[in-house]
Coordinates of C-alpha atoms and ligand atoms in Angstrom, one line a residue:
Chain A
M86 CA 11.3 68.2 -21.9
G87 CA 12.8 64.8 -21.4
L88 CA 11.5 61.3 -22.1
L89 CA 11.2 60.8 -18.4
T90 CA 10.3 63.6 -16.0
I91 CA 10.2 63.2 -12.3
K92 CA 8.3 65.8 -10.4
N93 CA 8.7 66.4 -6.7
L94 CA 8.9 62.7 -6.0
S95 CA 8.7 61.8 -2.3
L96 CA 8.5 58.2 -1.0
S97 CA 8.6 56.8 2.4
L98 CA 9.3 53.2 3.4
N99 CA 8.4 52.0 6.8
G100 CA 8.0 55.6 7.9
N101 CA 11.5 56.7 6.6
K102 CA 11.6 59.2 3.8
I103 CA 13.8 57.6 1.2
L104 CA 13.1 59.9 -1.8
D105 CA 12.7 63.5 -0.9
E106 CA 11.0 66.0 -3.3
L107 CA 13.1 64.6 -6.1
S108 CA 12.8 66.3 -9.5
V109 CA 14.8 65.4 -12.5
D110 CA 14.5 65.2 -16.3
F111 CA 16.1 62.5 -18.4
W112 CA 16.7 63.3 -22.1
E113 CA 15.8 60.9 -24.7
G114 CA 18.5 58.7 -26.4
H115 CA 21.2 59.4 -23.8
I116 CA 23.0 57.2 -21.3
H117 CA 22.4 58.8 -17.9
A118 CA 24.4 57.6 -14.9
V119 CA 23.1 57.9 -11.4
V120 CA 25.7 57.6 -8.7
G121 CA 25.6 58.1 -5.0
P122 CA 26.5 56.4 -1.8
N123 CA 25.0 53.2 -0.4
G124 CA 21.6 53.8 0.9
A125 CA 21.1 57.0 -1.1
G126 CA 17.9 55.8 -2.6
K127 CA 19.1 54.8 -6.1
S128 CA 17.4 51.4 -6.3
T129 CA 14.3 52.8 -4.6
F130 CA 14.2 55.5 -7.4
A131 CA 14.5 52.8 -10.1
Y132 CA 11.8 50.6 -8.5
T133 CA 9.5 53.5 -8.2
I134 CA 9.8 54.4 -11.8
M135 CA 9.1 50.8 -12.8
G136 CA 6.1 50.7 -10.4
L137 CA 7.1 47.6 -8.3
S138 CA 4.8 46.6 -5.5
G139 CA 5.7 48.5 -2.3
Y140 CA 6.8 51.5 -4.4
R141 CA 3.5 52.7 -5.6
D142 CA 2.5 55.0 -2.8
F143 CA 4.3 58.3 -3.3
Q144 CA 3.8 62.0 -3.7
G145 CA 4.7 63.8 -6.9
D146 CA 4.4 62.5 -10.4
I147 CA 6.3 60.5 -13.0
L148 CA 5.8 61.5 -16.6
F149 CA 6.9 59.3 -19.5
A150 CA 6.8 60.9 -22.9
G151 CA 4.7 63.7 -21.3
K152 CA 2.1 61.4 -19.8
S153 CA 1.7 60.5 -16.2
I154 CA 2.4 56.8 -15.6
K155 CA 1.7 57.1 -11.9
N156 CA -1.4 54.9 -11.9
L157 CA -0.2 52.2 -14.3
P158 CA 0.8 48.7 -13.2
I159 CA 4.3 47.4 -14.1
D160 CA 3.2 45.5 -17.2
Q161 CA 1.5 48.5 -18.7
R162 CA 4.6 50.6 -18.0
A163 CA 6.6 47.9 -19.7
R164 CA 4.4 47.9 -22.7
L165 CA 5.1 51.6 -23.0
G166 CA 8.7 50.6 -23.3
I167 CA 10.0 50.9 -19.8
T168 CA 12.0 48.1 -18.2
L169 CA 14.3 47.4 -15.3
G170 CA 17.5 45.3 -14.9
W171 CA 17.8 44.2 -11.3
Q172 CA 20.9 44.5 -9.3
E173 CA 20.3 40.9 -8.1
P174 CA 18.2 39.3 -10.9
A175 CA 15.5 36.8 -10.0
R176 CA 16.3 33.1 -10.3
Y177 CA 13.6 30.7 -11.4
E178 CA 13.1 27.0 -11.3
G179 CA 13.0 25.2 -14.7
L180 CA 12.3 28.3 -16.8
K181 CA 14.5 28.1 -19.8
V182 CA 16.8 30.9 -20.8
R183 CA 15.2 30.7 -24.3
D184 CA 11.7 31.2 -22.9
F185 CA 12.8 34.0 -20.5
I186 CA 14.4 35.9 -23.4
K187 CA 11.5 35.1 -25.8
A188 CA 9.0 36.6 -23.3
A189 CA 10.8 39.9 -23.5
G190 CA 11.3 39.7 -27.3
R191 CA 7.7 38.9 -27.9
F192 CA 6.7 42.4 -26.7
N193 CA 8.8 43.8 -29.5
G194 CA 7.1 41.7 -32.2
E195 CA 10.2 40.0 -33.3
E196 CA 10.3 36.2 -33.4
N197 CA 12.9 34.2 -35.2
G198 CA 16.4 34.4 -33.9
V199 CA 15.7 36.9 -31.2
V200 CA 17.0 34.6 -28.5
E201 CA 20.2 33.7 -30.3
E202 CA 20.9 37.3 -31.3
A203 CA 20.5 38.6 -27.8
L204 CA 22.7 35.8 -26.3
H205 CA 25.4 36.4 -28.9
K206 CA 25.4 40.1 -28.2
M207 CA 26.1 39.3 -24.6
G208 CA 28.9 36.9 -25.5
L209 CA 26.9 33.8 -24.5
E210 CA 26.9 30.9 -26.9
P211 CA 23.2 30.1 -27.6
L212 CA 23.9 26.3 -28.0
L213 CA 25.3 26.3 -24.4
Y214 CA 22.8 28.6 -22.8
A215 CA 19.4 28.7 -24.5
N216 CA 18.2 25.4 -23.1
R217 CA 19.6 25.9 -19.6
A218 CA 17.3 27.1 -16.8
V219 CA 17.4 30.6 -15.4
D220 CA 18.1 29.1 -12.0
K221 CA 20.7 28.9 -9.3
T222 CA 23.0 26.8 -11.4
L223 CA 23.9 30.0 -13.4
S224 CA 26.8 31.9 -12.0
G225 CA 26.1 35.5 -10.9
G226 CA 27.8 36.9 -13.9
E227 CA 26.0 34.6 -16.3
R228 CA 22.7 35.6 -14.7
K229 CA 23.5 39.3 -15.1
K230 CA 24.3 38.8 -18.8
I231 CA 21.1 36.8 -19.4
E232 CA 19.2 39.7 -17.7
M233 CA 20.8 42.1 -20.1
A234 CA 20.1 39.8 -23.1
S235 CA 16.5 39.8 -22.3
I236 CA 16.5 43.6 -22.1
L237 CA 18.2 43.8 -25.5
A238 CA 15.5 41.4 -26.9
M239 CA 12.8 43.7 -25.6
R240 CA 14.3 46.8 -27.3
P241 CA 13.0 49.1 -24.6
K242 CA 12.6 52.9 -24.9
L243 CA 13.8 53.4 -21.4
V244 CA 15.8 51.0 -19.4
L245 CA 16.8 51.3 -15.7
L246 CA 19.9 49.4 -15.1
D247 CA 20.6 48.8 -11.4
E248 CA 24.4 48.1 -11.1
P249 CA 24.7 46.0 -14.2
D250 CA 28.4 45.7 -13.4
S251 CA 28.1 44.3 -9.9
G252 CA 29.6 40.9 -9.6
I253 CA 30.9 41.0 -13.1
D254 CA 34.5 40.2 -14.1
V255 CA 36.7 42.3 -16.5
S256 CA 35.8 40.4 -19.6
A257 CA 32.1 40.3 -18.8
L258 CA 32.3 44.1 -18.2
K259 CA 33.1 44.4 -21.9
N260 CA 29.9 42.6 -22.7
I261 CA 28.0 45.0 -20.5
F262 CA 29.6 48.0 -22.2
A263 CA 28.7 46.5 -25.6
A264 CA 25.1 46.1 -24.4
L265 CA 25.1 49.8 -23.6
T266 CA 26.3 50.6 -27.1
Y267 CA 23.5 48.4 -28.6
L268 CA 20.9 50.1 -26.5
K269 CA 22.1 53.5 -27.5
A270 CA 22.2 52.4 -31.1
M271 CA 18.6 51.2 -31.0
G272 CA 17.6 54.6 -29.5
S273 CA 17.0 53.5 -26.0
T274 CA 17.3 55.9 -23.1
V275 CA 19.4 54.4 -20.3
I276 CA 19.5 55.2 -16.7
L277 CA 22.6 53.5 -15.3
I278 CA 23.0 53.1 -11.6
T279 CA 26.6 52.3 -10.7
H280 CA 29.4 52.5 -8.1
S281 CA 32.1 52.0 -10.7
L282 CA 34.1 54.9 -12.2
E283 CA 34.7 52.8 -15.3
V284 CA 31.0 52.3 -15.9
L285 CA 30.2 56.0 -15.1
K286 CA 32.5 56.9 -17.9
Q287 CA 30.3 55.1 -20.4
A288 CA 27.5 57.6 -19.7
D289 CA 26.7 60.8 -21.6
H290 CA 26.1 62.6 -18.4
A291 CA 25.5 61.9 -14.8
F292 CA 23.4 62.7 -11.7
L293 CA 24.5 62.5 -8.1
L294 CA 21.9 61.2 -5.8
C295 CA 22.3 61.6 -2.1
A296 CA 19.7 61.2 0.7
G297 CA 16.9 60.9 -1.7
K298 CA 17.6 64.1 -3.6
I299 CA 19.5 65.0 -6.8
F300 CA 22.5 67.0 -5.5
D301 CA 24.2 67.7 -8.8
K302 CA 24.1 66.9 -12.4
G303 CA 26.3 67.5 -15.4
P304 CA 29.0 66.0 -17.6
V305 CA 30.6 62.8 -16.3
S306 CA 33.9 64.8 -15.7
R307 CA 32.1 66.9 -13.2
I308 CA 30.2 64.2 -11.3
Q309 CA 33.3 62.0 -11.4
H310 CA 34.9 64.5 -9.1
Y311 CA 32.4 63.9 -6.3
F312 CA 32.5 60.3 -7.0
E313 CA 36.2 60.1 -6.5
D314 CA 36.6 62.6 -3.7
K315 CA 33.4 62.3 -1.8
C316 CA 31.0 59.5 -2.3
L317 CA 33.4 56.7 -1.9
I318 CA 34.1 58.0 1.6
C319 CA 31.0 60.0 1.9
D320 CA 30.2 60.7 5.6
H321 CA 27.4 62.9 4.7
K322 CA 25.2 60.0 4.0
N323 CA 21.6 60.8 4.5
V324 CA 22.4 64.1 6.2
P325 CA 21.5 66.6 3.4
E326 CA 22.0 69.7 5.4
E327 CA 25.6 69.0 5.8
F328 CA 26.3 68.2 2.2
P329 CA 28.8 70.7 1.0
V330 CA 27.5 71.2 -2.5
E331 CA 24.6 73.4 -3.5
V332 CA 21.6 71.6 -5.0
K333 CA 21.5 72.2 -8.8
G334 CA 18.7 69.7 -9.5
Chain B
M77 CA -4.7 -4.4 -39.6
S78 CA -6.5 -6.6 -37.0
D79 CA -9.2 -5.0 -34.9
Q80 CA -7.2 -5.5 -31.8
M81 CA -4.1 -3.8 -33.3
Q82 CA -6.2 -0.9 -34.5
Q83 CA -7.7 -0.6 -31.0
M84 CA -4.3 -0.7 -29.4
K85 CA -3.0 2.1 -31.6
E86 CA -6.1 4.2 -30.9
V87 CA -5.6 3.8 -27.1
Y88 CA -1.9 4.5 -27.5
E89 CA -2.5 7.6 -29.5
T90 CA -4.7 9.2 -26.8
T91 CA -1.4 9.5 -25.0
E92 CA -0.3 12.0 -27.6
S93 CA 2.6 9.7 -28.6
D94 CA 3.5 8.3 -32.0
S95 CA 2.2 4.7 -32.1
S96 CA 4.8 3.8 -34.8
V97 CA 7.2 2.9 -32.0
L98 CA 5.0 -0.1 -31.4
N99 CA 6.1 -1.5 -34.8
D100 CA 9.8 -1.4 -33.8
P101 CA 10.8 -5.0 -33.1
E102 CA 13.6 -3.8 -30.8
V103 CA 11.0 -1.9 -28.6
A104 CA 9.2 -4.1 -26.1
H105 CA 5.7 -3.0 -25.4
L106 CA 2.6 -3.8 -23.5
V107 CA -0.7 -2.1 -24.1
I108 CA -3.6 -2.8 -21.7
H109 CA -7.1 -1.5 -22.0
Q110 CA -9.1 -1.9 -18.8
N111 CA -8.4 -5.7 -18.2
K112 CA -7.6 -6.7 -21.7
V113 CA -4.2 -7.1 -23.2
L114 CA -4.3 -5.4 -26.6
G115 CA -0.6 -5.8 -27.4
L116 CA 2.4 -7.5 -26.0
H117 CA 5.9 -7.7 -27.5
K118 CA 9.0 -8.9 -25.6
V119 CA 12.7 -8.6 -26.3
P120 CA 15.4 -11.2 -25.4
G121 CA 16.1 -11.4 -21.7
L122 CA 12.9 -9.7 -20.7
E123 CA 9.9 -11.8 -19.6
I124 CA 6.5 -10.2 -19.3
D125 CA 3.6 -12.4 -18.1
V126 CA 0.1 -11.1 -18.0
T127 CA -2.9 -12.5 -16.4
E128 CA -6.2 -10.9 -17.0
L129 CA -8.3 -10.4 -13.8
D130 CA -11.9 -9.3 -13.5
D131 CA -11.0 -5.7 -12.9
G132 CA -7.5 -5.4 -14.2
V133 CA -4.4 -7.4 -14.9
E134 CA -1.6 -9.1 -13.0
L135 CA 1.9 -8.5 -14.4
N136 CA 5.1 -10.4 -13.8
I137 CA 8.1 -8.7 -15.2
R138 CA 11.5 -10.5 -15.1
L139 CA 14.8 -9.2 -16.4
A140 CA 17.5 -11.8 -16.6
D141 CA 21.0 -11.2 -15.1
G142 CA 23.2 -9.1 -17.3
T143 CA 20.5 -8.0 -19.7
I144 CA 20.8 -4.5 -21.0
V145 CA 17.6 -3.5 -22.7
K146 CA 18.7 -0.9 -25.2
K147 CA 15.5 0.8 -26.1
P148 CA 12.9 2.0 -23.5
V149 CA 10.0 -0.4 -23.0
H150 CA 6.7 1.2 -23.8
L151 CA 3.8 0.5 -21.4
C152 CA 0.4 1.8 -21.9
F153 CA -2.5 1.4 -19.5
G154 CA -5.9 3.1 -20.0
I155 CA -9.6 3.2 -20.0
I156 CA -11.2 4.9 -22.9
P157 CA -14.9 4.8 -21.7
E158 CA -16.2 7.2 -19.1
T159 CA -16.4 4.7 -16.3
G160 CA -14.5 1.7 -15.0
V161 CA -11.9 0.2 -12.7
Q162 CA -8.4 -0.8 -13.6
R163 CA -6.3 -2.6 -11.1
I164 CA -2.7 -3.3 -12.0
K165 CA -0.8 -5.8 -9.9
M166 CA 2.8 -5.6 -10.8
D167 CA 5.6 -7.8 -9.7
V168 CA 9.0 -6.8 -11.1
K169 CA 12.3 -8.5 -10.6
I170 CA 15.4 -7.1 -12.2
G171 CA 18.4 -9.5 -12.1
K172 CA 22.0 -8.5 -11.4
N173 CA 24.0 -6.2 -13.6
A174 CA 21.0 -5.5 -15.8
K175 CA 19.5 -2.2 -17.1
I176 CA 16.1 -1.3 -18.3
S177 CA 14.0 1.9 -18.9
L178 CA 10.3 1.8 -18.9
L179 CA 8.1 4.5 -20.4
S180 CA 4.6 4.2 -19.0
H181 CA 1.6 6.1 -20.3
C182 CA -1.7 6.0 -18.4
T183 CA -4.5 7.4 -20.3
F184 CA -8.1 8.2 -19.2
P185 CA -9.2 10.8 -21.7
N186 CA -12.9 10.6 -21.0
A187 CA -13.0 9.8 -17.3
V188 CA -16.2 10.6 -15.4
D189 CA -16.0 7.8 -12.8
I190 CA -12.8 5.8 -13.1
Q191 CA -10.4 4.2 -10.6
H192 CA -6.9 3.3 -11.6
I193 CA -5.1 1.3 -8.9
M194 CA -1.5 0.3 -9.3
D195 CA 0.1 -2.0 -6.8
A196 CA 3.7 -2.8 -7.5
E197 CA 6.5 -4.8 -5.9
I198 CA 9.8 -4.1 -7.4
V199 CA 13.2 -5.6 -6.7
V200 CA 16.2 -4.2 -8.5
G201 CA 19.1 -6.6 -8.4
E202 CA 22.8 -5.9 -7.5
N203 CA 24.4 -3.2 -9.7
S204 CA 21.3 -2.9 -11.9
E205 CA 19.5 0.1 -13.1
Y206 CA 15.8 0.6 -13.3
N207 CA 14.4 3.8 -14.9
Y208 CA 10.7 4.3 -14.8
F209 CA 8.9 7.3 -16.3
E210 CA 5.1 7.4 -15.9
R211 CA 3.0 10.0 -17.6
H212 CA -0.7 10.4 -17.0
I213 CA -3.1 11.9 -19.4
H214 CA -6.5 12.6 -17.9
G215 CA -9.7 14.1 -19.3
T216 CA -11.2 17.5 -18.4
K217 CA -13.9 16.3 -16.0
G218 CA -11.9 15.2 -13.0
G219 CA -13.9 12.0 -12.3
I220 CA -10.9 9.8 -11.6
K221 CA -9.1 8.4 -8.6
V222 CA -5.6 7.2 -9.1
V223 CA -3.8 5.1 -6.4
P224 CA -0.3 4.1 -7.3
T225 CA 1.5 2.2 -4.5
A226 CA 4.9 0.6 -4.7
K227 CA 7.3 -1.3 -2.4
V228 CA 10.7 -1.2 -3.8
T229 CA 13.9 -2.9 -2.7
L230 CA 17.2 -1.9 -4.1
E231 CA 20.0 -4.4 -3.7
K232 CA 23.6 -3.4 -3.4
G233 CA 24.7 -0.9 -6.0
A234 CA 21.2 -0.7 -7.6
K235 CA 19.9 2.4 -9.1
F236 CA 16.2 3.3 -9.2
I237 CA 15.1 6.5 -11.0
T238 CA 11.5 7.4 -11.4
E239 CA 9.5 10.3 -12.6
F240 CA 5.8 10.7 -12.3
E241 CA 4.1 13.3 -14.4
L242 CA 0.4 14.4 -14.3
L243 CA 0.2 17.7 -16.2
K244 CA -2.5 17.1 -18.8
G245 CA -6.1 17.2 -17.9
R246 CA -7.7 17.2 -14.4
V247 CA -6.0 15.2 -11.6
G248 CA -9.2 14.1 -9.9
E249 CA -7.8 12.5 -6.8
I250 CA -4.4 11.0 -6.6
Y251 CA -2.8 9.1 -3.7
I252 CA 0.8 8.2 -4.4
D253 CA 2.4 5.9 -1.8
Y254 CA 5.9 4.7 -2.5
Q255 CA 8.3 3.0 0.0
I256 CA 11.8 2.3 -1.1
T257 CA 14.6 0.6 0.7
G258 CA 18.1 1.1 -0.4
K259 CA 20.9 -1.2 0.5
E260 CA 24.6 -0.3 0.3
D261 CA 25.7 1.9 -2.5
S262 CA 22.2 2.1 -4.0
V263 CA 20.7 5.2 -5.5
M264 CA 17.0 6.3 -5.4
E265 CA 15.8 9.3 -7.2
M266 CA 12.0 10.0 -7.3
T267 CA 10.5 13.1 -8.9
S268 CA 6.8 13.9 -9.2
R269 CA 5.4 16.8 -11.2
I270 CA 1.7 17.3 -10.8
S271 CA -0.6 20.2 -11.7
G272 CA -4.0 20.4 -10.0
T273 CA -7.0 22.6 -10.7
G274 CA -10.7 22.6 -9.9
D275 CA -11.3 20.6 -6.8
D276 CA -8.4 18.2 -7.5
F277 CA -6.8 16.4 -4.5
I278 CA -3.2 15.4 -4.6
Q279 CA -1.5 13.4 -1.9
I280 CA 2.0 12.2 -2.1
K281 CA 3.6 9.9 0.5
E282 CA 7.1 8.8 -0.4
S283 CA 9.4 7.1 2.0
G284 CA 13.0 6.4 1.4
F285 CA 15.0 4.1 3.8
L286 CA 18.7 4.4 3.4
V287 CA 19.7 1.2 5.2
G288 CA 23.0 0.3 3.5
E289 CA 26.2 2.1 3.8
R290 CA 26.7 4.9 1.2
A291 CA 23.1 4.6 0.0
R292 CA 21.8 7.8 -1.5
G293 CA 18.3 9.2 -2.1
V294 CA 16.6 12.3 -3.5
L295 CA 12.8 12.8 -3.3
T296 CA 11.6 15.7 -5.3
S297 CA 8.0 17.0 -5.6
K298 CA 6.9 19.8 -7.8
I299 CA 3.3 20.8 -7.6
A300 CA 1.1 23.6 -8.9
A301 CA -2.3 23.9 -7.3
R302 CA -4.8 26.3 -8.7
E303 CA -8.4 27.2 -8.1
K304 CA -9.7 25.0 -5.3
A305 CA -7.1 22.2 -5.6
Q306 CA -5.4 20.7 -2.5
A307 CA -2.0 19.2 -2.3
E308 CA -0.4 17.3 0.6
V309 CA 3.2 16.0 0.4
Y310 CA 4.5 13.7 3.1
N311 CA 8.1 12.8 2.2
T312 CA 10.3 10.9 4.5
L313 CA 14.0 10.0 4.2
R314 CA 15.4 7.8 7.0
A315 CA 19.1 7.2 7.1
T316 CA 20.2 4.4 9.4
A317 CA 23.5 3.5 7.9
P318 CA 26.9 5.3 7.8
F319 CA 27.8 7.6 4.9
T320 CA 24.3 7.7 3.5
R321 CA 23.3 10.9 1.8
G322 CA 19.8 12.3 1.0
H323 CA 17.8 15.3 0.1
V324 CA 14.0 15.9 0.2
D325 CA 12.8 18.8 -2.0
C326 CA 9.3 20.1 -2.2
H327 CA 8.2 23.0 -4.2
E328 CA 4.5 23.9 -4.4
I329 CA 3.0 26.9 -6.0
V330 CA -0.5 27.8 -5.0
K331 CA -2.9 30.1 -6.7
D332 CA -6.4 31.3 -6.3
E333 CA -8.0 29.4 -3.4
A334 CA -5.7 26.4 -3.5
I335 CA -4.2 24.8 -0.4
A336 CA -0.8 23.1 -0.1
K337 CA 0.9 21.3 2.7
A338 CA 4.4 19.8 2.9
I339 CA 5.5 17.6 5.8
P340 CA 9.1 16.5 5.1
I341 CA 10.6 14.1 7.7
V342 CA 14.3 13.8 7.8
D343 CA 15.3 11.1 10.2
V344 CA 19.0 10.5 10.7
Q345 CA 20.0 7.7 13.0
D346 CA 23.7 7.5 12.2
P347 CA 26.1 10.4 12.9
R348 CA 27.9 9.8 9.7
A349 CA 24.8 10.2 7.6
H350 CA 23.7 13.5 6.0
V351 CA 20.2 14.3 4.9
T352 CA 18.9 17.8 4.0
H353 CA 15.5 19.1 3.0
E354 CA 14.1 22.2 1.3
A355 CA 10.5 23.2 0.9
A356 CA 9.1 26.3 -0.8
I357 CA 5.3 26.6 -0.7
G358 CA 3.3 29.6 -1.6
S359 CA 2.3 32.0 -4.3
V360 CA 4.6 32.8 -7.2
D361 CA 7.7 34.6 -6.1
N362 CA 7.2 38.4 -6.4
K363 CA 10.6 39.2 -8.0
Q364 CA 10.2 36.4 -10.5
L365 CA 6.8 37.8 -11.4
E366 CA 7.7 41.4 -11.5
T367 CA 10.7 40.7 -13.7
L368 CA 8.5 39.1 -16.3
M369 CA 6.0 41.9 -16.0
S370 CA 8.7 44.5 -16.5
R371 CA 9.3 42.8 -19.8
G372 CA 5.7 43.3 -20.9
M373 CA 3.9 40.1 -19.8
D374 CA 0.6 40.5 -18.0
E375 CA 0.3 38.9 -14.5
D376 CA -1.6 35.8 -15.6
E377 CA 0.8 35.0 -18.4
A378 CA 3.8 35.5 -16.2
V379 CA 2.4 33.2 -13.5
E380 CA 1.7 30.5 -16.1
L381 CA 5.3 30.8 -17.5
I382 CA 6.7 30.5 -14.0
I383 CA 4.5 27.5 -13.2
N384 CA 5.3 25.8 -16.5
G385 CA 9.0 26.2 -15.8
L386 CA 8.7 24.7 -12.4
L387 CA 6.8 21.7 -13.7
S388 CA 9.0 21.2 -16.8
Ligands
LIG179 N1 11.4 48.3 2.6 C1 12.1 49.2 3.2 N2 11.8 49.7 4.4 C2 12.6 50.6 5.1 N3 13.7 51.1 4.5 C3 14.1 50.7 3.3 C4 13.3 49.7 2.6 N4 13.9 49.5 1.4 C5 15.0 50.3 1.4 N5 15.1 51.0 2.5 C6 16.1 52.0 2.9 O1 16.1 53.0 1.9 C7 17.4 53.5 1.7 C8 17.7 53.5 0.2 O2 17.9 52.2 -0.2 P1 18.3 51.9 -1.7 O3 18.3 50.4 -1.8 O4 17.4 52.6 -2.6 O5 19.7 52.5 -1.7 P2 20.8 52.5 -2.9 O6 21.1 53.9 -3.2 O7 20.3 51.6 -4.0 O8 22.0 51.8 -2.2 P3 23.1 50.7 -2.7 O9 24.2 51.6 -3.4 O10 23.6 50.2 -1.4 O11 22.5 49.8 -3.6 C9 18.3 52.7 2.5 O12 18.6 53.4 3.7 C10 17.5 51.4 2.9 O13 17.9 50.9 4.1
LIG180 MG1 20.9 49.7 -4.8

């Protein structure tokens, strides 16, 4: 059994079924990519695992290390070691980068140097960034790197990364790849949502999510095929019956 | 050490600041307890005259043309007993091409029934700069009423930057009323940061009049209201001259049963002027909160971190 097991997960938002009897197992210590067309339900899937408000009312179950986390609030899930990196990270007013990262590091029991180390790992000079605010003055790419730094400081057991590469330039992409390597080295299990082939290739294996279901899974080389041929021009979006591939989930 | 000196240091130290700064001959200072002058030190070019009144003091501050006061002037006003009235009448005239920073501490650590009334008239001369930072330290009982009012005139090219901070202890009731008139090329920047709890009442009325060409103004209010606190912010920027620029910004976070209001008025009477406003009032932003919770903080801790960030 995997670190995270999803059993028959169905979730509707405003009367629309977004996740549909989804079942999947994520093995511990791997980088799992989740790909699929826009609107497939990837972010919804991540939010449901994290337990965000609005994503708590679903059928099925979510097991973490064999135990149901269905009824736990976000912070208790986080204290089990689960975290989420947002596609568009939150911006604050006045909250210092230092305090933002420290808040995540505190959970992990480490104190000294945790902020500097995490920033360094993401290629951000602590002297320039630690005392800035996590606000709208940070560029999109800087904000994403700071999100990742705070995740590194937390040393999570399971991290859901929702498009960590979106809005990121080529050099920053290297920092994101490095972060994946650090996470893997610290034994974290990563669920990596992406639209980028390059990022997909960083994964150990991959899942194809379409219309709220897992349509296929396997080595990156296999999923890459759908990704290149189908999903970029997928006209089967949210019409599962017509999807040409048999479900292997 | 004389009794008075000792007393002055004691008052000063209730502001959680290091009183050794009062020994620095290059630092001008004025320490007033209720209606008594406990300490006064001037520096060249800076005149400070104090008259003791029944219920406070009258202050005349004059800065001569061309005087640059290098180190911030330390002012301290306070009442240590539980009850009392302190009325400060302040008349400030800053000459031309001068520059001064004032750091003012107002301390009422044991307030049960106290009134602190500040009535200021300030003129900042041509091309001069006046920086004023006022920090209040109140007790935990909330028995205090603070009424700071000021009429400020900024001559051509003058710069007026103020910050008002009331984060320690209970607010009690506060009624801030500032009116600032900016002539050509002047700059006004006012920021207030206030945190209310219990049944605190916060009212801010700031009006900026951009009457001279290219005058600029920014009015910023950041307020956290918790428990049964109430906050009202009425900020006005009126631009009547060409090429004036302004921004009114109000951010209030409410928690528990607190109530907050913001009524920004942007009044532009010249087509070449440009004034904007932004107001965000409400509970803590959900995404901000859930991000911190997803890193392991519980909800209350996360809310406090977000509020402290806003008020920092
Ligand atoms: N609150 C909501 N109410 C109704 N529908 C919603 C809501 N939130 C999301 N949806 C819908 O659910 C579907 C899945 O959205 P989701 O954000 O999970 O997709 P995604 O796979 O992450 O897409 P993308 O690649 O564009 O990020 C979309 O069709 C979206 O419009
Ligand atoms: Mg998405």
